[in-house]
Amino acid sequence: MTVGPPSTASTSTKRVAKPSPVVRVTASVVVLIVVALLTPLALVASWARVQLVDEDSFVATLAPLSSDPAVQDLVIAETTSAISASVDFSAIAGAGVDGLVALGVPQEAARVLGLVAQPSADSLRSITRQAVTDVVHSDRFSDVWSGVVRTAHRAFVFGATSDGGGIIVQSPDGLGVQIGGVVSAIVAELDLQGSPVAALVPPIDRVVVLGDGTTLQAVRSAYAAATTAGVAAPLLVGVLLVGGVVVAPRRRRALIGAGIAVAVGSATVLVAVAVGAAQAHRTAVLRGFDAAGVDAVVRQLSSGLVGTASTVLGIGLVAGIAGVLLVRRARPRRMSEPRPTLE
């Protein structure tokens, strides 16, 4: 019994089912380009998810700022400014002078007391600033700072998932940050230390306006996107990265492309962080904030993102170099293989 050759139909079916090298190369290139585009999103989303969702990670990130001199100066300046805007030191000093005059002091003495009213007000401002400075420079400020940061994180989450509240408020002038919590924490510490300044400071309701009401919707959208994309985006990039190498007919060369794609994506994040930090510095200068303190906050807050992006950049470079070495190693083998001869 003889077996005939395979049918032409089955042979053609097998040939059609197998993609050509050109199609595989094209698919690999397209996938790796998508990886390069999605890598920044994956890095930022992963970092944002940790900072926005994990309260302890957020506090741990910003806790070291309590000992940063630039941040301390920023806190002192903003707290003193908030207190000065809420407490009329001139009226307090004037009331003290009027009380002494009411006791029936001689006219000449009353005139002298009137001259010291303004210097007394200035002294009260100086005493207040020094009291705030002493609290910020004390060992207990780290606990005060951690408590404020934790409260701010909870309030941010509340503002991003509800109608706004806590440290993020919707004022008539727009969306802003309520810094009264920072002042209250420092005043409470002053009260514990027995400082008379604490009795002079009323509850402070001061808002630093950041933008109009549309910003709140952007905050909510960003929070929702970060909580979702922070998990999905890195997984998607990982799957595409492996797929881009596996589908290629020459996987060693595809490894080079994968390394380049990852390196380019992570380098883009590092450049974006640098540009964002520069923009934050310019904004701080324009709005009259302590630029050095703002720089320190931005630098510390983005340190995790910079570290992760730098690590991924290194991995991409190593993968690319490994691919180059593998390609060079394979060339001598192909050249040493005997070529088929026609008989």
Short mmCIF file of C-alpha atoms in Angstrom, two decimals:
data_model
loop_
_atom_site.label_atom_id
_atom_site.label_comp_id
_atom_site.label_asym_id
_atom_site.label_seq_id
_atom_site.Cartn_x
_atom_site.Cartn_y
_atom_site.Cartn_z
CA MET A 1 0.00 0.00 0.00
CA THR A 2 1.46 3.36 -1.03
CA VAL A 3 0.85 6.67 0.63
CA GLY A 4 0.35 9.56 -1.73
CA PRO A 5 1.83 13.01 -1.27
CA PRO A 6 -0.01 15.46 1.00
CA SER A 7 -2.77 17.35 -0.64
CA THR A 8 -2.10 20.81 -2.02
CA ALA A 9 -4.95 22.24 0.07
CA SER A 10 -3.46 21.11 3.40
CA THR A 11 0.00 22.37 2.42
CA SER A 12 -1.28 25.79 1.45
CA THR A 13 -3.28 26.00 4.68
CA LYS A 14 -0.14 25.42 6.74
CA ARG A 15 1.74 28.05 4.76
CA VAL A 16 -1.02 30.63 5.21
CA ALA A 17 -1.29 29.96 8.96
CA LYS A 18 2.38 30.88 9.52
CA PRO A 19 3.00 34.67 9.44
CA SER A 20 5.78 35.86 7.18
CA PRO A 21 8.97 37.33 8.71
CA VAL A 22 8.00 40.77 7.41
CA VAL A 23 4.68 40.66 9.26
CA ARG A 24 6.38 39.48 12.44
CA VAL A 25 9.02 42.22 12.25
CA THR A 26 6.35 44.86 11.66
CA ALA A 27 4.26 43.60 14.56
CA SER A 28 7.29 43.57 16.86
CA VAL A 29 8.27 47.13 15.92
CA VAL A 30 4.73 48.43 16.43
CA VAL A 31 4.41 46.72 19.81
CA LEU A 32 7.75 48.07 21.03
CA ILE A 33 6.82 51.59 19.92
CA VAL A 34 3.65 51.26 21.99
CA VAL A 35 5.82 50.12 24.90
CA ALA A 36 7.94 53.27 24.57
CA LEU A 37 4.79 55.40 24.61
CA LEU A 38 3.15 53.59 27.54
CA THR A 39 6.23 53.30 29.77
CA PRO A 40 5.94 56.92 31.04
CA LEU A 41 2.25 56.38 31.79
CA ALA A 42 3.00 53.15 33.65
CA LEU A 43 5.75 54.74 35.75
CA VAL A 44 3.73 57.83 36.66
CA ALA A 45 0.53 55.88 37.33
CA SER A 46 2.32 53.38 39.54
CA TRP A 47 4.01 56.16 41.53
CA ALA A 48 0.80 58.18 41.81
CA ARG A 49 -1.17 55.20 43.02
CA VAL A 50 1.29 54.57 45.85
CA GLN A 51 1.29 58.22 46.90
CA LEU A 52 -2.46 58.77 46.60
CA VAL A 53 -3.81 55.49 47.92
CA ASP A 54 -1.21 54.42 50.49
CA GLU A 55 -1.35 56.95 53.33
CA ASP A 56 1.67 55.52 55.15
CA SER A 57 3.82 55.72 52.01
CA PHE A 58 2.78 59.33 51.48
CA VAL A 59 3.66 60.25 55.05
CA ALA A 60 6.97 58.38 54.85
CA THR A 61 7.82 60.25 51.65
CA LEU A 62 7.23 63.71 53.09
CA ALA A 63 8.26 63.08 56.72
CA PRO A 64 11.97 63.90 56.13
CA LEU A 65 10.97 67.42 55.05
CA SER A 66 10.37 68.36 58.69
CA SER A 67 14.12 68.76 59.13
CA ASP A 68 14.77 70.49 55.81
CA PRO A 69 15.78 74.13 56.51
CA ALA A 70 14.11 75.42 53.35
CA VAL A 71 10.81 73.75 54.22
CA GLN A 72 11.04 74.98 57.80
CA ASP A 73 11.50 78.54 56.53
CA LEU A 74 8.49 78.09 54.25
CA VAL A 75 6.32 76.85 57.13
CA ILE A 76 7.49 79.69 59.39
CA ALA A 77 6.77 82.32 56.74
CA GLU A 78 3.32 81.02 55.81
CA THR A 79 2.26 80.39 59.42
CA THR A 80 3.42 83.83 60.56
CA SER A 81 1.68 85.43 57.58
CA ALA A 82 -1.57 83.62 58.38
CA ILE A 83 -1.41 84.67 62.04
CA SER A 84 -0.59 88.29 61.15
CA ALA A 85 -3.55 88.41 58.77
CA SER A 86 -5.90 87.18 61.52
CA VAL A 87 -4.54 89.02 64.56
CA ASP A 88 -4.58 92.86 64.72
CA PHE A 89 -1.38 93.42 66.68
CA SER A 90 -1.75 97.21 66.37
CA ALA A 91 -5.17 97.06 68.00
CA ILE A 92 -3.84 94.86 70.81
CA ALA A 93 -0.95 97.24 71.47
CA GLY A 94 -3.28 100.26 71.25
CA ALA A 95 -5.70 98.68 73.70
CA GLY A 96 -2.86 98.15 76.15
CA VAL A 97 -1.80 101.79 75.88
CA ASP A 98 -5.40 102.99 76.25
CA GLY A 99 -5.74 100.87 79.36
CA LEU A 100 -2.71 102.51 80.94
CA VAL A 101 -3.91 105.99 80.00
CA ALA A 102 -7.29 105.20 81.53
CA LEU A 103 -5.56 104.64 84.85
CA GLY A 104 -4.96 108.39 85.01
CA VAL A 105 -1.27 108.70 84.17
CA PRO A 106 0.09 112.23 83.63
CA GLN A 107 -0.44 113.82 80.22
CA GLU A 108 3.26 113.71 79.34
CA ALA A 109 3.40 110.01 80.21
CA ALA A 110 0.27 109.38 78.13
CA ARG A 111 1.94 111.08 75.15
CA VAL A 112 5.01 108.88 75.57
CA LEU A 113 2.83 105.79 75.82
CA GLY A 114 1.15 106.76 72.55
CA LEU A 115 4.54 106.84 70.86
CA VAL A 116 5.36 103.29 71.92
CA ALA A 117 2.12 101.77 70.60
CA GLN A 118 3.49 100.98 67.15
CA PRO A 119 6.83 99.63 68.42
CA SER A 120 4.85 97.45 70.81
CA ALA A 121 2.83 96.06 67.90
CA ASP A 122 6.03 95.34 66.01
CA SER A 123 7.42 93.60 69.08
CA LEU A 124 4.32 91.41 69.29
CA ARG A 125 4.81 90.40 65.64
CA SER A 126 8.46 89.64 66.32
CA ILE A 127 7.60 87.60 69.42
CA THR A 128 5.00 85.64 67.44
CA ARG A 129 7.44 84.87 64.65
CA GLN A 130 10.09 83.80 67.16
CA ALA A 131 7.59 81.56 68.96
CA VAL A 132 6.61 79.91 65.68
CA THR A 133 10.29 79.55 64.77
CA ASP A 134 11.05 77.86 68.09
CA VAL A 135 8.27 75.33 67.50
CA VAL A 136 9.37 74.56 63.94
CA HIS A 137 13.00 74.15 65.00
CA SER A 138 12.14 71.97 68.00
CA ASP A 139 12.44 68.19 68.13
CA ARG A 140 8.66 67.83 68.42
CA PHE A 141 8.03 69.47 65.05
CA SER A 142 8.63 66.16 63.28
CA ASP A 143 5.56 64.75 65.05
CA VAL A 144 3.57 67.90 64.27
CA TRP A 145 4.62 67.71 60.61
CA SER A 146 3.75 64.02 60.28
CA GLY A 147 0.32 64.67 61.76
CA VAL A 148 -0.31 67.55 59.37
CA VAL A 149 0.85 65.50 56.36
CA ARG A 150 -1.35 62.57 57.35
CA THR A 151 -4.35 64.86 57.79
CA ALA A 152 -3.62 66.52 54.46
CA HIS A 153 -3.52 63.15 52.70
CA ARG A 154 -6.84 62.07 54.17
CA ALA A 155 -8.38 65.41 53.26
CA PHE A 156 -7.03 65.14 49.72
CA VAL A 157 -8.54 61.70 49.31
CA PHE A 158 -11.81 63.02 50.70
CA GLY A 159 -11.69 65.96 48.29
CA ALA A 160 -10.88 63.69 45.36
CA THR A 161 -13.69 61.26 46.09
CA SER A 162 -16.47 63.56 47.38
CA ASP A 163 -17.59 67.18 47.21
CA GLY A 164 -14.39 68.57 48.71
CA GLY A 165 -13.49 69.19 52.30
CA GLY A 166 -10.72 69.25 54.84
CA ILE A 167 -7.58 70.80 53.42
CA ILE A 168 -9.05 70.98 49.90
CA VAL A 169 -11.97 73.41 49.81
CA GLN A 170 -14.12 75.13 47.22
CA SER A 171 -14.10 78.83 48.15
CA PRO A 172 -15.94 81.68 46.38
CA ASP A 173 -12.63 82.60 44.73
CA GLY A 174 -11.98 79.06 43.47
CA LEU A 175 -10.42 75.79 44.54
CA GLY A 176 -7.83 76.21 47.28
CA VAL A 177 -5.80 74.63 50.04
CA GLN A 178 -6.83 75.28 53.63
CA ILE A 179 -3.67 76.01 55.63
CA GLY A 180 -5.54 76.59 58.87
CA GLY A 181 -4.72 73.02 59.89
CA VAL A 182 -1.00 73.75 59.79
CA VAL A 183 -1.43 76.90 61.86
CA SER A 184 -3.69 75.13 64.35
CA ALA A 185 -1.13 72.37 64.87
CA ILE A 186 1.61 74.91 65.58
CA VAL A 187 -0.63 76.99 67.87
CA ALA A 188 -1.53 73.82 69.79
CA GLU A 189 2.17 73.14 70.26
CA LEU A 190 2.67 76.73 71.45
CA ASP A 191 -0.12 76.22 73.98
CA LEU A 192 1.56 73.05 75.26
CA GLN A 193 4.75 75.03 75.75
CA GLY A 194 2.87 77.69 77.71
CA SER A 195 3.50 80.46 75.18
CA PRO A 196 1.22 83.51 75.63
CA VAL A 197 1.09 83.85 71.84
CA ALA A 198 -1.30 80.89 71.64
CA ALA A 199 -4.00 82.86 73.45
CA LEU A 200 -3.80 85.66 70.87
CA VAL A 201 -4.42 83.49 67.81
CA PRO A 202 -8.07 82.86 66.91
CA PRO A 203 -9.21 79.96 64.72
CA ILE A 204 -7.79 80.68 61.27
CA ASP A 205 -9.71 79.97 58.09
CA ARG A 206 -7.27 80.89 55.33
CA VAL A 207 -7.33 79.43 51.84
CA VAL A 208 -4.55 79.58 49.27
CA VAL A 209 -6.42 79.60 45.96
CA LEU A 210 -4.99 77.22 43.35
CA GLY A 211 -7.49 77.58 40.54
CA ASP A 212 -11.14 77.69 39.57
CA GLY A 213 -13.74 75.04 40.34
CA THR A 214 -12.90 72.98 37.28
CA THR A 215 -9.66 71.99 38.98
CA LEU A 216 -11.58 69.87 41.47
CA GLN A 217 -12.99 67.73 38.67
CA ALA A 218 -9.48 67.32 37.28
CA VAL A 219 -8.26 66.21 40.70
CA ARG A 220 -11.03 63.62 40.95
CA SER A 221 -10.37 62.36 37.43
CA ALA A 222 -6.64 62.09 38.09
CA TYR A 223 -7.25 60.21 41.34
CA ALA A 224 -9.61 57.74 39.68
CA ALA A 225 -7.23 57.22 36.78
CA ALA A 226 -4.24 56.71 39.08
CA THR A 227 -5.97 54.12 41.23
CA THR A 228 -6.88 52.11 38.12
CA ALA A 229 -3.93 52.67 35.81
CA GLY A 230 -1.44 52.27 38.65
CA VAL A 231 -2.02 48.52 38.48
CA ALA A 232 -3.14 47.96 34.89
CA ALA A 233 -0.57 50.08 33.05
CA PRO A 234 2.59 48.35 34.38
CA LEU A 235 1.06 44.92 33.69
CA LEU A 236 0.11 45.95 30.16
CA VAL A 237 3.60 47.27 29.45
CA GLY A 238 5.14 44.06 30.76
CA VAL A 239 2.93 41.88 28.57
CA LEU A 240 3.58 44.01 25.48
CA LEU A 241 7.30 44.03 26.16
CA VAL A 242 7.49 40.24 26.28
CA GLY A 243 5.19 39.94 23.28
CA GLY A 244 7.27 42.35 21.22
CA VAL A 245 10.35 40.17 21.73
CA VAL A 246 8.64 36.79 21.34
CA VAL A 247 6.83 37.65 18.10
CA ALA A 248 10.00 38.88 16.38
CA PRO A 249 11.78 36.44 14.01
CA ARG A 250 15.14 37.64 15.37
CA ARG A 251 14.66 37.90 19.09
CA ARG A 252 18.20 39.04 19.86
CA ARG A 253 17.65 42.14 17.75
CA ALA A 254 14.19 42.57 19.26
CA LEU A 255 15.81 42.58 22.70
CA ILE A 256 17.82 45.61 21.60
CA GLY A 257 14.61 47.33 20.52
CA ALA A 258 12.92 46.45 23.80
CA GLY A 259 15.78 47.94 25.77
CA ILE A 260 15.67 51.13 23.70
CA ALA A 261 11.89 51.41 24.12
CA VAL A 262 12.07 51.09 27.89
CA ALA A 263 15.04 53.45 28.14
CA VAL A 264 13.35 56.11 26.02
CA GLY A 265 10.12 55.89 28.01
CA SER A 266 11.83 56.17 31.39
CA ALA A 267 14.12 58.97 30.18
CA THR A 268 11.00 60.87 29.12
CA VAL A 269 9.72 60.68 32.69
CA LEU A 270 13.00 62.03 34.09
CA VAL A 271 12.91 64.96 31.67
CA ALA A 272 9.25 65.65 32.52
CA VAL A 273 10.02 65.69 36.25
CA ALA A 274 12.85 68.17 35.70
CA VAL A 275 10.61 70.42 33.61
CA GLY A 276 7.81 70.18 36.18
CA ALA A 277 10.17 71.09 39.02
CA ALA A 278 11.38 74.13 37.10
CA GLN A 279 7.80 75.20 36.46
CA ALA A 280 6.93 74.79 40.15
CA HIS A 281 9.93 76.97 41.03
CA ARG A 282 8.81 79.72 38.65
CA THR A 283 5.25 79.57 39.97
CA ALA A 284 6.49 79.84 43.57
CA VAL A 285 8.55 82.92 42.69
CA LEU A 286 5.63 84.57 40.89
CA ARG A 287 3.25 83.94 43.81
CA GLY A 288 5.70 85.12 46.45
CA PHE A 289 6.32 81.75 48.13
CA ASP A 290 9.67 80.60 49.43
CA ALA A 291 11.02 79.00 46.25
CA ALA A 292 13.64 76.97 48.10
CA GLY A 293 10.97 75.40 50.29
CA VAL A 294 8.77 74.59 47.31
CA ASP A 295 11.77 73.07 45.53
CA ALA A 296 12.46 70.84 48.53
CA VAL A 297 8.84 69.63 48.67
CA VAL A 298 8.72 68.89 44.93
CA ARG A 299 12.09 67.14 45.05
CA GLN A 300 11.09 64.95 47.99
CA LEU A 301 7.64 64.16 46.61
CA SER A 302 9.04 63.11 43.23
CA SER A 303 12.02 61.21 44.65
CA GLY A 304 10.23 57.87 44.39
CA LEU A 305 9.27 58.48 40.77
CA VAL A 306 12.79 59.59 39.88
CA GLY A 307 14.29 56.55 41.59
CA THR A 308 11.97 54.11 39.82
CA ALA A 309 12.43 55.77 36.43
CA SER A 310 16.21 55.73 36.87
CA THR A 311 16.13 52.02 37.73
CA VAL A 312 13.96 51.22 34.71
CA LEU A 313 16.26 53.31 32.52
CA GLY A 314 19.21 51.25 33.74
CA ILE A 315 17.35 48.01 33.07
CA GLY A 316 16.53 49.18 29.55
CA LEU A 317 20.15 50.06 28.84
CA VAL A 318 21.37 46.72 30.21
CA ALA A 319 18.81 44.85 28.07
CA GLY A 320 19.87 46.78 24.99
CA ILE A 321 23.56 46.12 25.60
CA ALA A 322 22.84 42.44 26.25
CA GLY A 323 20.99 42.26 22.95
CA VAL A 324 23.94 43.81 21.10
CA LEU A 325 26.36 41.31 22.67
CA LEU A 326 24.10 38.38 21.78
CA VAL A 327 23.84 39.53 18.16
CA ARG A 328 27.61 39.89 17.86
CA ARG A 329 28.13 36.50 19.45
CA ALA A 330 25.76 34.87 16.97
CA ARG A 331 27.49 36.29 13.88
CA PRO A 332 30.69 34.17 14.05
CA ARG A 333 28.58 31.03 14.43
CA ARG A 334 26.59 31.80 11.29
CA MET A 335 29.75 32.60 9.35
CA SER A 336 31.42 29.33 10.43
CA GLU A 337 28.47 27.17 9.35
CA PRO A 338 29.15 25.32 6.03
CA ARG A 339 27.15 26.63 3.13
CA PRO A 340 25.00 24.10 1.25
CA THR A 341 26.45 22.98 -2.10
CA LEU A 342 24.59 22.04 -5.23
CA GLU A 343 25.32 18.54 -6.44
#
